[in-house]
Every structure is written in structure tokens, then in C-alpha cells.
């Protein structure tokens, strides 16, 4: 392959080494984080408590007791061909809606190898259509609408199915990336950090920047963009709604805390879907290849970890009262204002710097011709939108209060598929139960507040990656920019 041919496939940016701890970190992340999804499912449950009692008394913990308290179904019980089939049908429906519903068409940013990819965006319309059908079914059948009961009854198997899809997609696009040919006739190129030559690392980080596949009827599908905001983001909302339905079914009410969390998270999702074209300027699309990192994050981690608070409230409703509601609304509103205002400012400036709403902003121009804002929101911190995002994360966790509960029952712990909350029988004896906090109070916060801790780590790590990318791109100009805007995320602190 000649030098000119290599440039048509490989990005011009120089190699910048490993991220995420290299191959060892990639391997640990690829198999460790899926384990976290399962641990959250089993150790915080509707059988014995959140956390399960054995965790509170490690000295008396035995494997057999832990199996009983978690309702462990065995390795084969973690998955189900039937559930996987329904999940694949859900993905198929998302593809159909993307194809048949109207949408807006946009050109992506210019590729390093030249040219621009075309995109069709209608994730908002697709999600509204799906949720509208689900809500109509709920009006007719109440909390027993099959979608909600299916999600609750097959929660663990749903995790497994989406994990399987993530592993399969990551493997497919990795193998497919080796067909990227010189000449750029198909506008395909490899991601700057995704062709290290190490199989595990490249499979994890993503070797090809924008893998696409052409299917009959559907046409050309951008796999990364499809996964970014469609199955997982909508799945997050559907999980929340299923947990809300279960709370009503079991407790006969929908708590104010459940309403707040579901509304907040739905607002976040539908806001992202409405602003779908804005993703074209994000690091996920412009820089990162599509591998297991994004596939797992989009399809499994996001829906099942981000919805943990609603799942907790489905079992143990928390009643906030007027002052609690007002306080949490203030946190959410403040975070959303920073998040949306800063992102809108950036998107308007990138789209049309002469827009009257941003024309007054000061900026510095780099040697490459890029304009970096040094006033307005982006003059306060280089990633001020991350601050708003993190503040909103608190409003998702605070409604769970000082979390933790135990399920006290008058009969032996139920086996897999039985729950004391749904009136199951064990050995012919009805399961009598009462959900109390008891000694578990506070310990459940390891589950319900995990999101805000994880999200802080994610945003800081993402900011550090973006800093490195910008330093490589802008060089001395970025050093000058950092003098003008010294703060990273939180002005005056970090």
C-alpha cells in the first residue's frame, strides 16, 4: 500500500498511545462492567432486600445463603432464547421506524480522509411513537400491560440479551473493519486510536470510525449512530415506566419520588433525541471508533444502570412531600439550565457564528481555522456542560433518600421467578412480607447513588480525553486557550 493510499484509510492524527489502561484495562472493563450489571440486579432485589441481608453480615455469609437471598437462577437461567428473540424484535422495530418515519437529513463533519457522511435523524419521532403505543396499552390494561410485566419478570434475561448483542456487534464491526480499502470510495476510515494492532484493545475501543451496513429495505445503516440514541436510550425510559407500573401494581400508588425520577430521566432522554443532529459534533461520533466500549455503554450499561433508582422505588416507595419535591426540582432545574443553555450556545456558534444570540461572544481563532469561545458559558469552563449534566445526576438519586430496605417474610425465601411482592407461594404457603428499612438503611445508597459517583468519574475521564485530543489538534493554540479559560468543569474548583 502506497503512502497516499494509507492516508485514504488511516486518519492523519498521530498515534497517541493506549487509553483506558491499554489491553489489560480494556479486558477488565469488558468483563468487569457486565458483572456490575448483574451484581446490581441480584444484590438489590425484591426477594430479600437492598442490599441482601448477607452483605450486612459478612461473617455469616455463605454461598448457599447468598444464592437463596438473590434468587440465583443458575448460569443457564441468566439467559432465555425467548427473551432474546423479543429483544431482537425491539431492535428490528427501531430499524423499521428509522426507515419509514419522516426525519431530517444532515451531513456529518468532514472526515479526516475527505468527504462527509449523510445521516437521517428521526429518533424523537420513533420514541414518541413507541411510547404512545405503550401508554395506550397501559390505559386499556393498566399495570398488567404485557410490556411492563415482561420487563419486570425477565429483567436479568434482558440484561443478558443486550450484553450478547453488544458483544456480537463489537465483534462484527471489528472483523468488518479489516475490509476498509484504500481510496476512500466508500468514505470509510479507521479511528485514530483504534488500530493499535492489539486485538483486545482495538475490539474494545473500536477500530473503524463509522461502520455501516447496507440491508434490504432499510438501506445503509450507520451502526454507531443507530446505537447511540435509539435502543438503549428509549430502553431506559421503558424500564422506568415498567418499574412505575410495578410499583402501582404492588403498592396501589405511584410515589412522588417515582414520578420525579421518571419525568426527569424521560426529559433527559427526549431532550437528547430532539437534539439528535447535535451528536455529529460529539467525541463519540467524530473521534471514537465503534467497538465494545460504545456498544456495551449504549445498549446495556446505560439502560440498566441508569434506571436503578426507579427499580429501587418500585419495591420501596419513598414519599418526599412538598419540600422534598421543591428541593429536588430546584436541583434538576439548575442542572438542566446549565446543560441545555451551554450546549445550545455551542451548537449555535458552530452552526452560524453570526446568529444574533451568539454573535456577541468573544473567541480566539487557531492556526487551523477553528474558533474557540472564550466568553459566555464556554468562557467560564472548558466543559461547563458537564457540570450541568452532573448536577442533574443528583436529582436522579436524591429521590431515593437514605436508601436501603429489608423484606421480612413469614415463609422461606422464594425460588427464582417468585417474589414476596407479587403474592407468590412457597411450599404451598403464601409469602407474607413487609418492606422495612431496618439495619439496611443507608447501605442501599451504594446502589441508588452509584450513578452520581460513576457519572462524575465518567465526565472527568471524558474531559481528560478531550483535553488530550485538543492538545494534539491545536498545539500551542490550546495552551493559550487554557490560559484564557483556566477551569475545566467547575469554575474556581476544577
mmCIF file with all atom_site columns, C-alpha atoms in Angstrom, residues 239-374:
data_model
loop_
_atom_site.group_PDB
_atom_site.id
_atom_site.type_symbol
_atom_site.label_atom_id
_atom_site.label_alt_id
_atom_site.label_comp_id
_atom_site.label_asym_id
_atom_site.label_entity_id
_atom_site.label_seq_id
_atom_site.pdbx_PDB_ins_code
_atom_site.Cartn_x
_atom_site.Cartn_y
_atom_site.Cartn_z
_atom_site.occupancy
_atom_site.B_iso_or_equiv
_atom_site.pdbx_formal_charge
_atom_site.auth_seq_id
_atom_site.auth_comp_id
_atom_site.auth_asym_id
_atom_site.auth_atom_id
_atom_site.pdbx_PDB_model_num
ATOM 1   C CA . UNK A 1 239 ? -37.538 0.368  32.057 1.00 0.00 ? 239 UNK A CA 1
ATOM 2   C CA . UNK A 1 240 ? -38.530 3.347  34.211 1.00 0.00 ? 240 UNK A CA 1
ATOM 3   C CA . UNK A 1 241 ? -42.147 3.059  33.067 1.00 0.00 ? 241 UNK A CA 1
ATOM 4   C CA . UNK A 1 242 ? -42.153 -0.686 33.768 1.00 0.00 ? 242 UNK A CA 1
ATOM 5   C CA . UNK A 1 243 ? -40.882 -0.034 37.297 1.00 0.00 ? 243 UNK A CA 1
ATOM 6   C CA . UNK A 1 244 ? -43.537 2.622  37.792 1.00 0.00 ? 244 UNK A CA 1
ATOM 7   C CA . UNK A 1 245 ? -46.222 0.172  36.671 1.00 0.00 ? 245 UNK A CA 1
ATOM 8   C CA . UNK A 1 246 ? -44.869 -2.453 39.078 1.00 0.00 ? 246 UNK A CA 1
ATOM 9   C CA . UNK A 1 247 ? -44.922 -0.007 41.975 1.00 0.00 ? 247 UNK A CA 1
ATOM 10  C CA . UNK A 1 248 ? -48.567 0.754  41.272 1.00 0.00 ? 248 UNK A CA 1
ATOM 11  C CA . UNK A 1 249 ? -49.428 -2.920 40.868 1.00 0.00 ? 249 UNK A CA 1
ATOM 12  C CA . UNK A 1 250 ? -47.870 -3.918 44.193 1.00 0.00 ? 250 UNK A CA 1
ATOM 13  C CA . UNK A 1 251 ? -48.415 -0.856 46.376 1.00 0.00 ? 251 UNK A CA 1
ATOM 14  C CA . UNK A 1 252 ? -51.528 0.629  44.783 1.00 0.00 ? 252 UNK A CA 1
ATOM 15  C CA . UNK A 1 253 ? -49.878 4.023  44.297 1.00 0.00 ? 253 UNK A CA 1
ATOM 16  C CA . UNK A 1 254 ? -47.232 5.891  42.346 1.00 0.00 ? 254 UNK A CA 1
ATOM 17  C CA . UNK A 1 255 ? -44.977 7.784  44.731 1.00 0.00 ? 255 UNK A CA 1
ATOM 18  C CA . UNK A 1 256 ? -43.906 11.362 44.145 1.00 0.00 ? 256 UNK A CA 1
ATOM 19  C CA . UNK A 1 257 ? -40.288 10.174 44.092 1.00 0.00 ? 257 UNK A CA 1
ATOM 20  C CA . UNK A 1 258 ? -41.052 7.718  41.282 1.00 0.00 ? 258 UNK A CA 1
ATOM 21  C CA . UNK A 1 259 ? -42.833 10.423 39.299 1.00 0.00 ? 259 UNK A CA 1
ATOM 22  C CA . UNK A 1 260 ? -39.902 12.822 39.658 1.00 0.00 ? 260 UNK A CA 1
ATOM 23  C CA . UNK A 1 261 ? -37.268 10.313 38.601 1.00 0.00 ? 261 UNK A CA 1
ATOM 24  C CA . UNK A 1 262 ? -39.275 9.083  35.625 1.00 0.00 ? 262 UNK A CA 1
ATOM 25  C CA . UNK A 1 263 ? -40.082 12.620 34.467 1.00 0.00 ? 263 UNK A CA 1
ATOM 26  C CA . UNK A 1 264 ? -36.501 13.832 34.915 1.00 0.00 ? 264 UNK A CA 1
ATOM 27  C CA . UNK A 1 265 ? -34.951 10.921 33.099 1.00 0.00 ? 265 UNK A CA 1
ATOM 28  C CA . UNK A 1 266 ? -37.565 10.984 30.340 1.00 0.00 ? 266 UNK A CA 1
ATOM 29  C CA . UNK A 1 267 ? -36.899 14.700 29.891 1.00 0.00 ? 267 UNK A CA 1
ATOM 30  C CA . UNK A 1 268 ? -33.181 13.976 29.582 1.00 0.00 ? 268 UNK A CA 1
ATOM 31  C CA . UNK A 1 269 ? -33.767 11.243 27.004 1.00 0.00 ? 269 UNK A CA 1
ATOM 32  C CA . UNK A 1 270 ? -36.303 13.095 24.880 1.00 0.00 ? 270 UNK A CA 1
ATOM 33  C CA . UNK A 1 271 ? -34.192 16.243 25.006 1.00 0.00 ? 271 UNK A CA 1
ATOM 34  C CA . UNK A 1 272 ? -31.263 14.222 23.610 1.00 0.00 ? 272 UNK A CA 1
ATOM 35  C CA . UNK A 1 273 ? -33.499 12.697 20.943 1.00 0.00 ? 273 UNK A CA 1
ATOM 36  C CA . UNK A 1 274 ? -34.893 16.090 19.947 1.00 0.00 ? 274 UNK A CA 1
ATOM 37  C CA . UNK A 1 275 ? -31.350 17.412 19.622 1.00 0.00 ? 275 UNK A CA 1
ATOM 38  C CA . UNK A 1 276 ? -30.205 14.263 17.803 1.00 0.00 ? 276 UNK A CA 1
ATOM 39  C CA . UNK A 1 277 ? -28.301 16.057 14.998 1.00 0.00 ? 277 UNK A CA 1
ATOM 40  C CA . UNK A 1 278 ? -26.078 17.686 17.640 1.00 0.00 ? 278 UNK A CA 1
ATOM 41  C CA . UNK A 1 279 ? -24.412 14.320 18.246 1.00 0.00 ? 279 UNK A CA 1
ATOM 42  C CA . UNK A 1 280 ? -22.495 14.781 14.999 1.00 0.00 ? 280 UNK A CA 1
ATOM 43  C CA . UNK A 1 281 ? -20.089 17.126 16.799 1.00 0.00 ? 281 UNK A CA 1
ATOM 44  C CA . UNK A 1 282 ? -19.553 14.885 19.851 1.00 0.00 ? 282 UNK A CA 1
ATOM 45  C CA . UNK A 1 283 ? -16.420 12.878 20.595 1.00 0.00 ? 283 UNK A CA 1
ATOM 46  C CA . UNK A 1 284 ? -18.359 9.622  20.241 1.00 0.00 ? 284 UNK A CA 1
ATOM 47  C CA . UNK A 1 285 ? -19.036 10.356 16.586 1.00 0.00 ? 285 UNK A CA 1
ATOM 48  C CA . UNK A 1 286 ? -16.038 12.426 15.491 1.00 0.00 ? 286 UNK A CA 1
ATOM 49  C CA . UNK A 1 287 ? -13.233 10.627 17.320 1.00 0.00 ? 287 UNK A CA 1
ATOM 50  C CA . UNK A 1 288 ? -14.084 7.271  18.870 1.00 0.00 ? 288 UNK A CA 1
ATOM 51  C CA . UNK A 1 289 ? -14.365 4.141  16.806 1.00 0.00 ? 289 UNK A CA 1
ATOM 52  C CA . UNK A 1 290 ? -17.300 1.821  17.397 1.00 0.00 ? 290 UNK A CA 1
ATOM 53  C CA . UNK A 1 291 ? -16.288 -1.173 19.471 1.00 0.00 ? 291 UNK A CA 1
ATOM 54  C CA . UNK A 1 292 ? -17.378 -2.871 22.657 1.00 0.00 ? 292 UNK A CA 1
ATOM 55  C CA . UNK A 1 293 ? -16.881 0.318  24.678 1.00 0.00 ? 293 UNK A CA 1
ATOM 56  C CA . UNK A 1 294 ? -19.691 2.149  22.893 1.00 0.00 ? 294 UNK A CA 1
ATOM 57  C CA . UNK A 1 295 ? -21.819 -0.913 22.093 1.00 0.00 ? 295 UNK A CA 1
ATOM 58  C CA . UNK A 1 296 ? -21.935 -2.013 25.735 1.00 0.00 ? 296 UNK A CA 1
ATOM 59  C CA . UNK A 1 297 ? -22.322 1.526  27.045 1.00 0.00 ? 297 UNK A CA 1
ATOM 60  C CA . UNK A 1 298 ? -25.186 2.363  24.689 1.00 0.00 ? 298 UNK A CA 1
ATOM 61  C CA . UNK A 1 299 ? -27.113 -0.910 24.798 1.00 0.00 ? 299 UNK A CA 1
ATOM 62  C CA . UNK A 1 300 ? -26.568 -2.433 28.252 1.00 0.00 ? 300 UNK A CA 1
ATOM 63  C CA . UNK A 1 301 ? -24.858 -0.155 30.751 1.00 0.00 ? 301 UNK A CA 1
ATOM 64  C CA . UNK A 1 302 ? -26.923 2.952  30.090 1.00 0.00 ? 302 UNK A CA 1
ATOM 65  C CA . UNK A 1 303 ? -30.454 1.490  30.307 1.00 0.00 ? 303 UNK A CA 1
ATOM 66  C CA . UNK A 1 304 ? -29.854 -0.955 33.156 1.00 0.00 ? 304 UNK A CA 1
ATOM 67  C CA . UNK A 1 305 ? -27.524 1.086  35.390 1.00 0.00 ? 305 UNK A CA 1
ATOM 68  C CA . UNK A 1 306 ? -29.155 4.465  34.819 1.00 0.00 ? 306 UNK A CA 1
ATOM 69  C CA . UNK A 1 307 ? -32.588 3.091  35.795 1.00 0.00 ? 307 UNK A CA 1
ATOM 70  C CA . UNK A 1 308 ? -31.511 1.568  39.125 1.00 0.00 ? 308 UNK A CA 1
ATOM 71  C CA . UNK A 1 309 ? -33.203 4.299  41.164 1.00 0.00 ? 309 UNK A CA 1
ATOM 72  C CA . UNK A 1 310 ? -36.613 3.638  39.608 1.00 0.00 ? 310 UNK A CA 1
ATOM 73  C CA . UNK A 1 311 ? -36.153 -0.110 40.136 1.00 0.00 ? 311 UNK A CA 1
ATOM 74  C CA . UNK A 1 312 ? -35.391 0.534  43.801 1.00 0.00 ? 312 UNK A CA 1
ATOM 75  C CA . UNK A 1 313 ? -38.506 2.697  44.222 1.00 0.00 ? 313 UNK A CA 1
ATOM 76  C CA . UNK A 1 314 ? -40.666 0.013  42.608 1.00 0.00 ? 314 UNK A CA 1
ATOM 77  C CA . UNK A 1 315 ? -40.043 -2.086 45.713 1.00 0.00 ? 315 UNK A CA 1
ATOM 78  C CA . UNK A 1 316 ? -39.643 0.594  48.375 1.00 0.00 ? 316 UNK A CA 1
ATOM 79  C CA . UNK A 1 317 ? -41.634 3.772  47.583 1.00 0.00 ? 317 UNK A CA 1
ATOM 80  C CA . UNK A 1 318 ? -40.228 6.974  49.069 1.00 0.00 ? 318 UNK A CA 1
ATOM 81  C CA . UNK A 1 319 ? -42.591 9.844  49.811 1.00 0.00 ? 319 UNK A CA 1
ATOM 82  C CA . UNK A 1 320 ? -40.842 13.203 49.538 1.00 0.00 ? 320 UNK A CA 1
ATOM 83  C CA . UNK A 1 321 ? -43.553 15.673 50.463 1.00 0.00 ? 321 UNK A CA 1
ATOM 84  C CA . UNK A 1 322 ? -43.810 19.257 49.226 1.00 0.00 ? 322 UNK A CA 1
ATOM 85  C CA . UNK A 1 323 ? -40.436 20.479 50.496 1.00 0.00 ? 323 UNK A CA 1
ATOM 86  C CA . UNK A 1 324 ? -38.616 17.430 49.177 1.00 0.00 ? 324 UNK A CA 1
ATOM 87  C CA . UNK A 1 325 ? -40.202 17.861 45.748 1.00 0.00 ? 325 UNK A CA 1
ATOM 88  C CA . UNK A 1 326 ? -39.352 21.556 45.587 1.00 0.00 ? 326 UNK A CA 1
ATOM 89  C CA . UNK A 1 327 ? -35.759 20.945 46.631 1.00 0.00 ? 327 UNK A CA 1
ATOM 90  C CA . UNK A 1 328 ? -35.184 18.234 44.036 1.00 0.00 ? 328 UNK A CA 1
ATOM 91  C CA . UNK A 1 329 ? -36.940 20.265 41.327 1.00 0.00 ? 329 UNK A CA 1
ATOM 92  C CA . UNK A 1 330 ? -34.515 23.093 42.072 1.00 0.00 ? 330 UNK A CA 1
ATOM 93  C CA . UNK A 1 331 ? -31.515 20.789 41.655 1.00 0.00 ? 331 UNK A CA 1
ATOM 94  C CA . UNK A 1 332 ? -32.853 19.407 38.381 1.00 0.00 ? 332 UNK A CA 1
ATOM 95  C CA . UNK A 1 333 ? -33.814 22.812 37.019 1.00 0.00 ? 333 UNK A CA 1
ATOM 96  C CA . UNK A 1 334 ? -30.437 24.334 37.841 1.00 0.00 ? 334 UNK A CA 1
ATOM 97  C CA . UNK A 1 335 ? -28.540 21.460 36.240 1.00 0.00 ? 335 UNK A CA 1
ATOM 98  C CA . UNK A 1 336 ? -30.731 21.393 33.158 1.00 0.00 ? 336 UNK A CA 1
ATOM 99  C CA . UNK A 1 337 ? -30.394 25.148 32.686 1.00 0.00 ? 337 UNK A CA 1
ATOM 100 C CA . UNK A 1 338 ? -26.584 24.933 32.635 1.00 0.00 ? 338 UNK A CA 1
ATOM 101 C CA . UNK A 1 339 ? -26.589 21.809 30.471 1.00 0.00 ? 339 UNK A CA 1
ATOM 102 C CA . UNK A 1 340 ? -29.031 22.951 27.793 1.00 0.00 ? 340 UNK A CA 1
ATOM 103 C CA . UNK A 1 341 ? -28.009 26.627 27.715 1.00 0.00 ? 341 UNK A CA 1
ATOM 104 C CA . UNK A 1 342 ? -24.321 25.832 27.273 1.00 0.00 ? 342 UNK A CA 1
ATOM 105 C CA . UNK A 1 343 ? -24.919 23.173 24.636 1.00 0.00 ? 343 UNK A CA 1
ATOM 106 C CA . UNK A 1 344 ? -27.302 25.405 22.696 1.00 0.00 ? 344 UNK A CA 1
ATOM 107 C CA . UNK A 1 345 ? -24.745 28.210 22.776 1.00 0.00 ? 345 UNK A CA 1
ATOM 108 C CA . UNK A 1 346 ? -22.023 25.928 21.414 1.00 0.00 ? 346 UNK A CA 1
ATOM 109 C CA . UNK A 1 347 ? -24.235 24.426 18.706 1.00 0.00 ? 347 UNK A CA 1
ATOM 110 C CA . UNK A 1 348 ? -25.483 27.823 17.533 1.00 0.00 ? 348 UNK A CA 1
ATOM 111 C CA . UNK A 1 349 ? -21.954 29.192 17.338 1.00 0.00 ? 349 UNK A CA 1
ATOM 112 C CA . UNK A 1 350 ? -20.694 26.183 15.399 1.00 0.00 ? 350 UNK A CA 1
ATOM 113 C CA . UNK A 1 351 ? -23.644 26.312 13.011 1.00 0.00 ? 351 UNK A CA 1
ATOM 114 C CA . UNK A 1 352 ? -23.776 30.062 12.468 1.00 0.00 ? 352 UNK A CA 1
ATOM 115 C CA . UNK A 1 353 ? -21.365 32.367 14.325 1.00 0.00 ? 353 UNK A CA 1
ATOM 116 C CA . UNK A 1 354 ? -23.359 35.356 13.043 1.00 0.00 ? 354 UNK A CA 1
ATOM 117 C CA . UNK A 1 355 ? -26.527 34.223 14.824 1.00 0.00 ? 355 UNK A CA 1
ATOM 118 C CA . UNK A 1 356 ? -27.694 37.252 16.903 1.00 0.00 ? 356 UNK A CA 1
ATOM 119 C CA . UNK A 1 357 ? -27.852 35.058 20.006 1.00 0.00 ? 357 UNK A CA 1
ATOM 120 C CA . UNK A 1 358 ? -24.114 34.261 19.840 1.00 0.00 ? 358 UNK A CA 1
ATOM 121 C CA . UNK A 1 359 ? -22.630 36.974 17.616 1.00 0.00 ? 359 UNK A CA 1
ATOM 122 C CA . UNK A 1 360 ? -21.525 38.976 20.663 1.00 0.00 ? 360 UNK A CA 1
ATOM 123 C CA . UNK A 1 361 ? -19.398 36.146 22.058 1.00 0.00 ? 361 UNK A CA 1
ATOM 124 C CA . UNK A 1 362 ? -15.626 36.502 22.086 1.00 0.00 ? 362 UNK A CA 1
ATOM 125 C CA . UNK A 1 363 ? -13.442 33.792 20.609 1.00 0.00 ? 363 UNK A CA 1
ATOM 126 C CA . UNK A 1 364 ? -9.869  33.038 19.640 1.00 0.00 ? 364 UNK A CA 1
ATOM 127 C CA . UNK A 1 365 ? -9.028  31.630 16.237 1.00 0.00 ? 365 UNK A CA 1
ATOM 128 C CA . UNK A 1 366 ? -6.499  28.822 15.960 1.00 0.00 ? 366 UNK A CA 1
ATOM 129 C CA . UNK A 1 367 ? -3.922  28.246 13.251 1.00 0.00 ? 367 UNK A CA 1
ATOM 130 C CA . UNK A 1 368 ? -6.171  25.519 11.836 1.00 0.00 ? 368 UNK A CA 1
ATOM 131 C CA . UNK A 1 369 ? -9.035  28.000 11.454 1.00 0.00 ? 369 UNK A CA 1
ATOM 132 C CA . UNK A 1 370 ? -11.149 26.721 14.371 1.00 0.00 ? 370 UNK A CA 1
ATOM 133 C CA . UNK A 1 371 ? -12.840 29.244 16.642 1.00 0.00 ? 371 UNK A CA 1
ATOM 134 C CA . UNK A 1 372 ? -12.703 28.611 20.398 1.00 0.00 ? 372 UNK A CA 1
ATOM 135 C CA . UNK A 1 373 ? -15.166 30.507 22.600 1.00 0.00 ? 373 UNK A CA 1
ATOM 136 C CA . UNK A 1 374 ? -13.612 32.445 25.474 1.00 0.00 ? 374 UNK A CA 1
#
